[in-house]
């Protein structure tokens, strides 16, 4: 009796794992195809694949998850840049430039939150209006992120600090750009 039960359990487990593997491949293929239209397809795919079961093959969920992933990354970026501000030995100019950058990143956070809010309104009557708002908020977020690194131009900033912040901002700008590309494909 135990052997029959064990065989049945193993068979059911095997079928469940095979189905999950098939679904993951199917959802992964959907994400890969959707990301192929973005500016940074590899970053898009890499950032969204862990959420394949949540996204499934649903364009709205894909866009919401993309915005959420981007918002989370921008929150993390804000924390990392804020930690750099606490670093000993910064000049007055370096500290002021980093503070300006943090303000820009926080503005980007607000704009991404507005984009997510607008996503929740897409099922209403003014869908085109809300899509336009999302595009505007995302464009503003991308501008703020780029403005952060623009603040380094013409200033004497420690090369290591400048490179760290540039790398952080580049990552979030790519995610934001990808989210905007996915929104631009909305019908």
PDB file of C-alpha atoms in Angstrom:
ATOM      1  CA  UNK A   1       0.000   0.000   0.000  1.00  0.00           C
ATOM      2  CA  UNK A   2       2.805   2.414   0.878  1.00  0.00           C
ATOM      3  CA  UNK A   3       4.593   1.653  -2.371  1.00  0.00           C
ATOM      4  CA  UNK A   4       1.473   2.388  -4.432  1.00  0.00           C
ATOM      5  CA  UNK A   5       0.927   5.642  -2.535  1.00  0.00           C
ATOM      6  CA  UNK A   6       4.579   6.588  -3.019  1.00  0.00           C
ATOM      7  CA  UNK A   7       4.411   5.903  -6.743  1.00  0.00           C
ATOM      8  CA  UNK A   8       1.223   7.939  -7.062  1.00  0.00           C
ATOM      9  CA  UNK A   9       2.785  10.844  -5.130  1.00  0.00           C
ATOM     10  CA  UNK A  10       5.955  10.743  -7.226  1.00  0.00           C
ATOM     11  CA  UNK A  11       3.914  10.641 -10.424  1.00  0.00           C
ATOM     12  CA  UNK A  12       1.795  13.632  -9.367  1.00  0.00           C
ATOM     13  CA  UNK A  13       4.880  15.552  -8.270  1.00  0.00           C
ATOM     14  CA  UNK A  14       6.606  14.804 -11.571  1.00  0.00           C
ATOM     15  CA  UNK A  15       3.569  16.033 -13.539  1.00  0.00           C
ATOM     16  CA  UNK A  16       3.347  19.212 -11.444  1.00  0.00           C
ATOM     17  CA  UNK A  17       7.032  19.957 -11.940  1.00  0.00           C
ATOM     18  CA  UNK A  18       6.784  19.299 -15.669  1.00  0.00           C
ATOM     19  CA  UNK A  19       3.790  21.639 -15.931  1.00  0.00           C
ATOM     20  CA  UNK A  20       5.571  24.319 -13.914  1.00  0.00           C
ATOM     21  CA  UNK A  21       8.653  23.981 -16.097  1.00  0.00           C
ATOM     22  CA  UNK A  22       6.549  24.254 -19.257  1.00  0.00           C
ATOM     23  CA  UNK A  23       4.691  27.299 -17.879  1.00  0.00           C
ATOM     24  CA  UNK A  24       7.938  28.957 -16.856  1.00  0.00           C
ATOM     25  CA  UNK A  25       9.359  28.423 -20.344  1.00  0.00           C
ATOM     26  CA  UNK A  26       6.155  29.746 -21.935  1.00  0.00           C
ATOM     27  CA  UNK A  27       6.011  32.786 -19.667  1.00  0.00           C
ATOM     28  CA  UNK A  28       9.735  33.347 -20.085  1.00  0.00           C
ATOM     29  CA  UNK A  29       9.314  33.303 -23.860  1.00  0.00           C
ATOM     30  CA  UNK A  30       6.494  35.852 -23.548  1.00  0.00           C
ATOM     31  CA  UNK A  31       8.687  38.145 -21.425  1.00  0.00           C
ATOM     32  CA  UNK A  32      11.600  37.763 -23.830  1.00  0.00           C
ATOM     33  CA  UNK A  33       9.396  38.695 -26.789  1.00  0.00           C
ATOM     34  CA  UNK A  34       7.919  41.704 -24.963  1.00  0.00           C
ATOM     35  CA  UNK A  35      11.380  42.864 -23.896  1.00  0.00           C
ATOM     36  CA  UNK A  36      12.730  42.602 -27.435  1.00  0.00           C
ATOM     37  CA  UNK A  37      10.996  45.898 -28.259  1.00  0.00           C
ATOM     38  CA  UNK A  38      12.709  47.769 -25.412  1.00  0.00           C
ATOM     39  CA  UNK A  39      15.891  49.804 -25.572  1.00  0.00           C
ATOM     40  CA  UNK A  40      17.731  47.403 -23.251  1.00  0.00           C
ATOM     41  CA  UNK A  41      16.177  43.974 -23.912  1.00  0.00           C
ATOM     42  CA  UNK A  42      18.640  41.917 -21.862  1.00  0.00           C
ATOM     43  CA  UNK A  43      18.173  44.082 -18.772  1.00  0.00           C
ATOM     44  CA  UNK A  44      14.413  43.969 -19.290  1.00  0.00           C
ATOM     45  CA  UNK A  45      14.341  40.182 -19.539  1.00  0.00           C
ATOM     46  CA  UNK A  46      16.693  39.705 -16.590  1.00  0.00           C
ATOM     47  CA  UNK A  47      14.680  42.053 -14.361  1.00  0.00           C
ATOM     48  CA  UNK A  48      11.269  40.564 -15.221  1.00  0.00           C
ATOM     49  CA  UNK A  49      11.992  36.832 -15.539  1.00  0.00           C
ATOM     50  CA  UNK A  50      11.876  36.231 -11.752  1.00  0.00           C
ATOM     51  CA  UNK A  51       8.225  37.387 -11.907  1.00  0.00           C
ATOM     52  CA  UNK A  52       7.214  35.137 -14.811  1.00  0.00           C
ATOM     53  CA  UNK A  53       4.541  33.291 -12.814  1.00  0.00           C
ATOM     54  CA  UNK A  54       3.027  36.591 -11.703  1.00  0.00           C
ATOM     55  CA  UNK A  55       3.143  38.120 -15.187  1.00  0.00           C
ATOM     56  CA  UNK A  56       2.131  34.959 -17.063  1.00  0.00           C
ATOM     57  CA  UNK A  57       1.339  36.255 -20.557  1.00  0.00           C
ATOM     58  CA  UNK A  58      -0.621  39.303 -19.434  1.00  0.00           C
ATOM     59  CA  UNK A  59       0.529  42.630 -20.945  1.00  0.00           C
ATOM     60  CA  UNK A  60      -0.977  44.720 -18.127  1.00  0.00           C
ATOM     61  CA  UNK A  61       0.726  42.630 -15.453  1.00  0.00           C
ATOM     62  CA  UNK A  62       3.983  42.824 -17.406  1.00  0.00           C
ATOM     63  CA  UNK A  63       3.846  46.620 -17.411  1.00  0.00           C
ATOM     64  CA  UNK A  64       2.849  46.865 -13.750  1.00  0.00           C
ATOM     65  CA  UNK A  65       5.600  44.492 -12.687  1.00  0.00           C
ATOM     66  CA  UNK A  66       8.095  46.415 -14.812  1.00  0.00           C
ATOM     67  CA  UNK A  67       7.089  49.654 -13.082  1.00  0.00           C
ATOM     68  CA  UNK A  68       7.236  47.999  -9.651  1.00  0.00           C
ATOM     69  CA  UNK A  69      10.670  46.502 -10.324  1.00  0.00           C
ATOM     70  CA  UNK A  70      11.871  49.900 -11.527  1.00  0.00           C
ATOM     71  CA  UNK A  71      10.426  51.683  -8.484  1.00  0.00           C
ATOM     72  CA  UNK A  72      12.105  49.187  -6.162  1.00  0.00           C
ATOM     73  CA  UNK A  73      15.444  49.657  -7.958  1.00  0.00           C
ATOM     74  CA  UNK A  74      15.136  53.445  -7.718  1.00  0.00           C
ATOM     75  CA  UNK A  75      14.406  53.171  -3.976  1.00  0.00           C
ATOM     76  CA  UNK A  76      17.551  51.064  -3.605  1.00  0.00           C
ATOM     77  CA  UNK A  77      19.527  53.547  -5.704  1.00  0.00           C
ATOM     78  CA  UNK A  78      18.400  56.383  -3.452  1.00  0.00           C
ATOM     79  CA  UNK A  79      19.647  54.469  -0.408  1.00  0.00           C
ATOM     80  CA  UNK A  80      22.984  53.653  -2.025  1.00  0.00           C
ATOM     81  CA  UNK A  81      23.618  57.239  -3.125  1.00  0.00           C
ATOM     82  CA  UNK A  82      22.563  58.499   0.315  1.00  0.00           C
ATOM     83  CA  UNK A  83      25.165  56.186   1.872  1.00  0.00           C
ATOM     84  CA  UNK A  84      27.820  57.698  -0.392  1.00  0.00           C
ATOM     85  CA  UNK A  85      26.873  61.122   0.959  1.00  0.00           C
ATOM     86  CA  UNK A  86      27.815  59.939   4.466  1.00  0.00           C
ATOM     87  CA  UNK A  87      31.286  58.971   3.267  1.00  0.00           C
ATOM     88  CA  UNK A  88      34.130  60.795   5.011  1.00  0.00           C
ATOM     89  CA  UNK A  89      36.352  63.168   3.077  1.00  0.00           C
ATOM     90  CA  UNK A  90      33.822  64.587   0.609  1.00  0.00           C
ATOM     91  CA  UNK A  91      34.434  68.144  -0.476  1.00  0.00           C
ATOM     92  CA  UNK A  92      31.667  70.728  -0.165  1.00  0.00           C
ATOM     93  CA  UNK A  93      31.116  70.562  -3.942  1.00  0.00           C
ATOM     94  CA  UNK A  94      30.953  66.751  -3.927  1.00  0.00           C
ATOM     95  CA  UNK A  95      28.447  66.744  -1.069  1.00  0.00           C
ATOM     96  CA  UNK A  96      26.274  69.399  -2.750  1.00  0.00           C
ATOM     97  CA  UNK A  97      26.343  67.537  -6.071  1.00  0.00           C
ATOM     98  CA  UNK A  98      25.394  64.248  -4.397  1.00  0.00           C
ATOM     99  CA  UNK A  99      22.562  65.980  -2.488  1.00  0.00           C
ATOM    100  CA  UNK A 100      21.234  67.354  -5.779  1.00  0.00           C
ATOM    101  CA  UNK A 101      21.423  63.862  -7.233  1.00  0.00           C
ATOM    102  CA  UNK A 102      19.463  62.438  -4.304  1.00  0.00           C
ATOM    103  CA  UNK A 103      16.755  65.064  -4.856  1.00  0.00           C
ATOM    104  CA  UNK A 104      16.541  64.025  -8.514  1.00  0.00           C
ATOM    105  CA  UNK A 105      16.303  60.348  -7.605  1.00  0.00           C
ATOM    106  CA  UNK A 106      13.567  61.073  -5.051  1.00  0.00           C
ATOM    107  CA  UNK A 107      11.671  63.032  -7.704  1.00  0.00           C
ATOM    108  CA  UNK A 108      11.998  59.962  -9.934  1.00  0.00           C
ATOM    109  CA  UNK A 109      10.503  57.829  -7.141  1.00  0.00           C
ATOM    110  CA  UNK A 110       7.487  60.139  -6.934  1.00  0.00           C
ATOM    111  CA  UNK A 111       7.016  60.029 -10.707  1.00  0.00           C
ATOM    112  CA  UNK A 112       7.218  56.233 -10.772  1.00  0.00           C
ATOM    113  CA  UNK A 113       4.608  56.081  -8.003  1.00  0.00           C
ATOM    114  CA  UNK A 114       2.373  58.350 -10.091  1.00  0.00           C
ATOM    115  CA  UNK A 115       2.872  56.014 -13.061  1.00  0.00           C
ATOM    116  CA  UNK A 116       1.798  53.002 -11.004  1.00  0.00           C
ATOM    117  CA  UNK A 117      -1.233  54.920  -9.754  1.00  0.00           C
ATOM    118  CA  UNK A 118      -2.208  55.748 -13.342  1.00  0.00           C
ATOM    119  CA  UNK A 119      -1.819  52.057 -14.310  1.00  0.00           C
ATOM    120  CA  UNK A 120      -4.613  51.258 -11.859  1.00  0.00           C
ATOM    121  CA  UNK A 121      -6.901  53.668 -13.731  1.00  0.00           C
ATOM    122  CA  UNK A 122      -6.489  52.121 -17.199  1.00  0.00           C
ATOM    123  CA  UNK A 123      -9.676  50.105 -16.938  1.00  0.00           C
ATOM    124  CA  UNK A 124     -11.719  53.296 -16.721  1.00  0.00           C
ATOM    125  CA  UNK A 125     -13.175  55.522 -19.402  1.00  0.00           C
ATOM    126  CA  UNK A 126     -10.192  57.768 -20.054  1.00  0.00           C
ATOM    127  CA  UNK A 127      -7.677  55.055 -20.951  1.00  0.00           C
ATOM    128  CA  UNK A 128      -5.786  57.187 -23.495  1.00  0.00           C
ATOM    129  CA  UNK A 129      -5.562  60.052 -21.014  1.00  0.00           C
ATOM    130  CA  UNK A 130      -4.056  57.754 -18.362  1.00  0.00           C
ATOM    131  CA  UNK A 131      -1.629  56.210 -20.861  1.00  0.00           C
ATOM    132  CA  UNK A 132      -0.455  59.709 -21.783  1.00  0.00           C
ATOM    133  CA  UNK A 133      -0.021  60.509 -18.080  1.00  0.00           C
ATOM    134  CA  UNK A 134       2.048  57.363 -17.518  1.00  0.00           C
ATOM    135  CA  UNK A 135       4.283  58.257 -20.459  1.00  0.00           C
ATOM    136  CA  UNK A 136       4.707  61.784 -19.094  1.00  0.00           C
ATOM    137  CA  UNK A 137       5.571  60.570 -15.577  1.00  0.00           C
ATOM    138  CA  UNK A 138       8.056  58.010 -16.906  1.00  0.00           C
ATOM    139  CA  UNK A 139       9.687  60.553 -19.204  1.00  0.00           C
ATOM    140  CA  UNK A 140      10.026  62.926 -16.255  1.00  0.00           C
ATOM    141  CA  UNK A 141      11.541  60.141 -14.117  1.00  0.00           C
ATOM    142  CA  UNK A 142      14.071  59.373 -16.839  1.00  0.00           C
ATOM    143  CA  UNK A 143      14.943  63.075 -17.144  1.00  0.00           C
ATOM    144  CA  UNK A 144      15.466  63.326 -13.375  1.00  0.00           C
ATOM    145  CA  UNK A 145      17.709  60.276 -13.362  1.00  0.00           C
ATOM    146  CA  UNK A 146      19.829  61.684 -16.172  1.00  0.00           C
ATOM    147  CA  UNK A 147      19.931  65.102 -14.498  1.00  0.00           C
ATOM    148  CA  UNK A 148      21.577  63.448 -11.506  1.00  0.00           C
ATOM    149  CA  UNK A 149      24.681  62.529 -13.492  1.00  0.00           C
ATOM    150  CA  UNK A 150      24.551  65.747 -15.519  1.00  0.00           C
ATOM    151  CA  UNK A 151      25.297  67.512 -12.237  1.00  0.00           C
ATOM    152  CA  UNK A 152      28.809  66.059 -12.304  1.00  0.00           C
ATOM    153  CA  UNK A 153      29.770  67.918 -15.457  1.00  0.00           C
ATOM    154  CA  UNK A 154      32.122  70.791 -14.839  1.00  0.00           C
ATOM    155  CA  UNK A 155      32.563  69.816 -11.181  1.00  0.00           C
ATOM    156  CA  UNK A 156      35.622  68.278  -9.567  1.00  0.00           C
ATOM    157  CA  UNK A 157      34.251  65.043  -8.178  1.00  0.00           C
ATOM    158  CA  UNK A 158      36.216  62.065  -6.891  1.00  0.00           C
ATOM    159  CA  UNK A 159      36.430  59.582  -9.779  1.00  0.00           C
ATOM    160  CA  UNK A 160      35.411  56.594  -7.659  1.00  0.00           C
ATOM    161  CA  UNK A 161      32.365  58.358  -6.194  1.00  0.00           C
ATOM    162  CA  UNK A 162      31.402  59.656  -9.639  1.00  0.00           C
ATOM    163  CA  UNK A 163      31.721  56.173 -11.178  1.00  0.00           C
ATOM    164  CA  UNK A 164      29.683  54.532  -8.401  1.00  0.00           C
ATOM    165  CA  UNK A 165      26.851  57.016  -8.799  1.00  0.00           C
ATOM    166  CA  UNK A 166      27.012  56.850 -12.592  1.00  0.00           C
ATOM    167  CA  UNK A 167      26.704  53.040 -12.479  1.00  0.00           C
ATOM    168  CA  UNK A 168      23.782  53.206 -10.046  1.00  0.00           C
ATOM    169  CA  UNK A 169      21.958  55.804 -12.133  1.00  0.00           C
ATOM    170  CA  UNK A 170      22.670  53.993 -15.402  1.00  0.00           C
ATOM    171  CA  UNK A 171      20.990  50.864 -14.056  1.00  0.00           C
ATOM    172  CA  UNK A 172      17.827  52.660 -12.965  1.00  0.00           C
ATOM    173  CA  UNK A 173      17.692  54.778 -16.126  1.00  0.00           C
ATOM    174  CA  UNK A 174      17.766  51.602 -18.214  1.00  0.00           C
ATOM    175  CA  UNK A 175      14.950  50.071 -16.184  1.00  0.00           C
ATOM    176  CA  UNK A 176      12.925  53.274 -16.479  1.00  0.00           C
ATOM    177  CA  UNK A 177      13.567  53.410 -20.216  1.00  0.00           C
ATOM    178  CA  UNK A 178      12.416  49.818 -20.570  1.00  0.00           C
ATOM    179  CA  UNK A 179       9.245  50.526 -18.596  1.00  0.00           C
ATOM    180  CA  UNK A 180       8.561  53.472 -20.883  1.00  0.00           C
ATOM    181  CA  UNK A 181       9.115  51.273 -23.950  1.00  0.00           C
ATOM    182  CA  UNK A 182       6.646  48.706 -22.612  1.00  0.00           C
ATOM    183  CA  UNK A 183       4.087  51.450 -21.918  1.00  0.00           C
ATOM    184  CA  UNK A 184       4.627  52.890 -25.409  1.00  0.00           C
ATOM    185  CA  UNK A 185       3.487  49.557 -26.816  1.00  0.00           C
ATOM    186  CA  UNK A 186       0.088  49.924 -25.110  1.00  0.00           C
ATOM    187  CA  UNK A 187      -2.834  50.008 -27.514  1.00  0.00           C
TER     188      UNK A 187
END
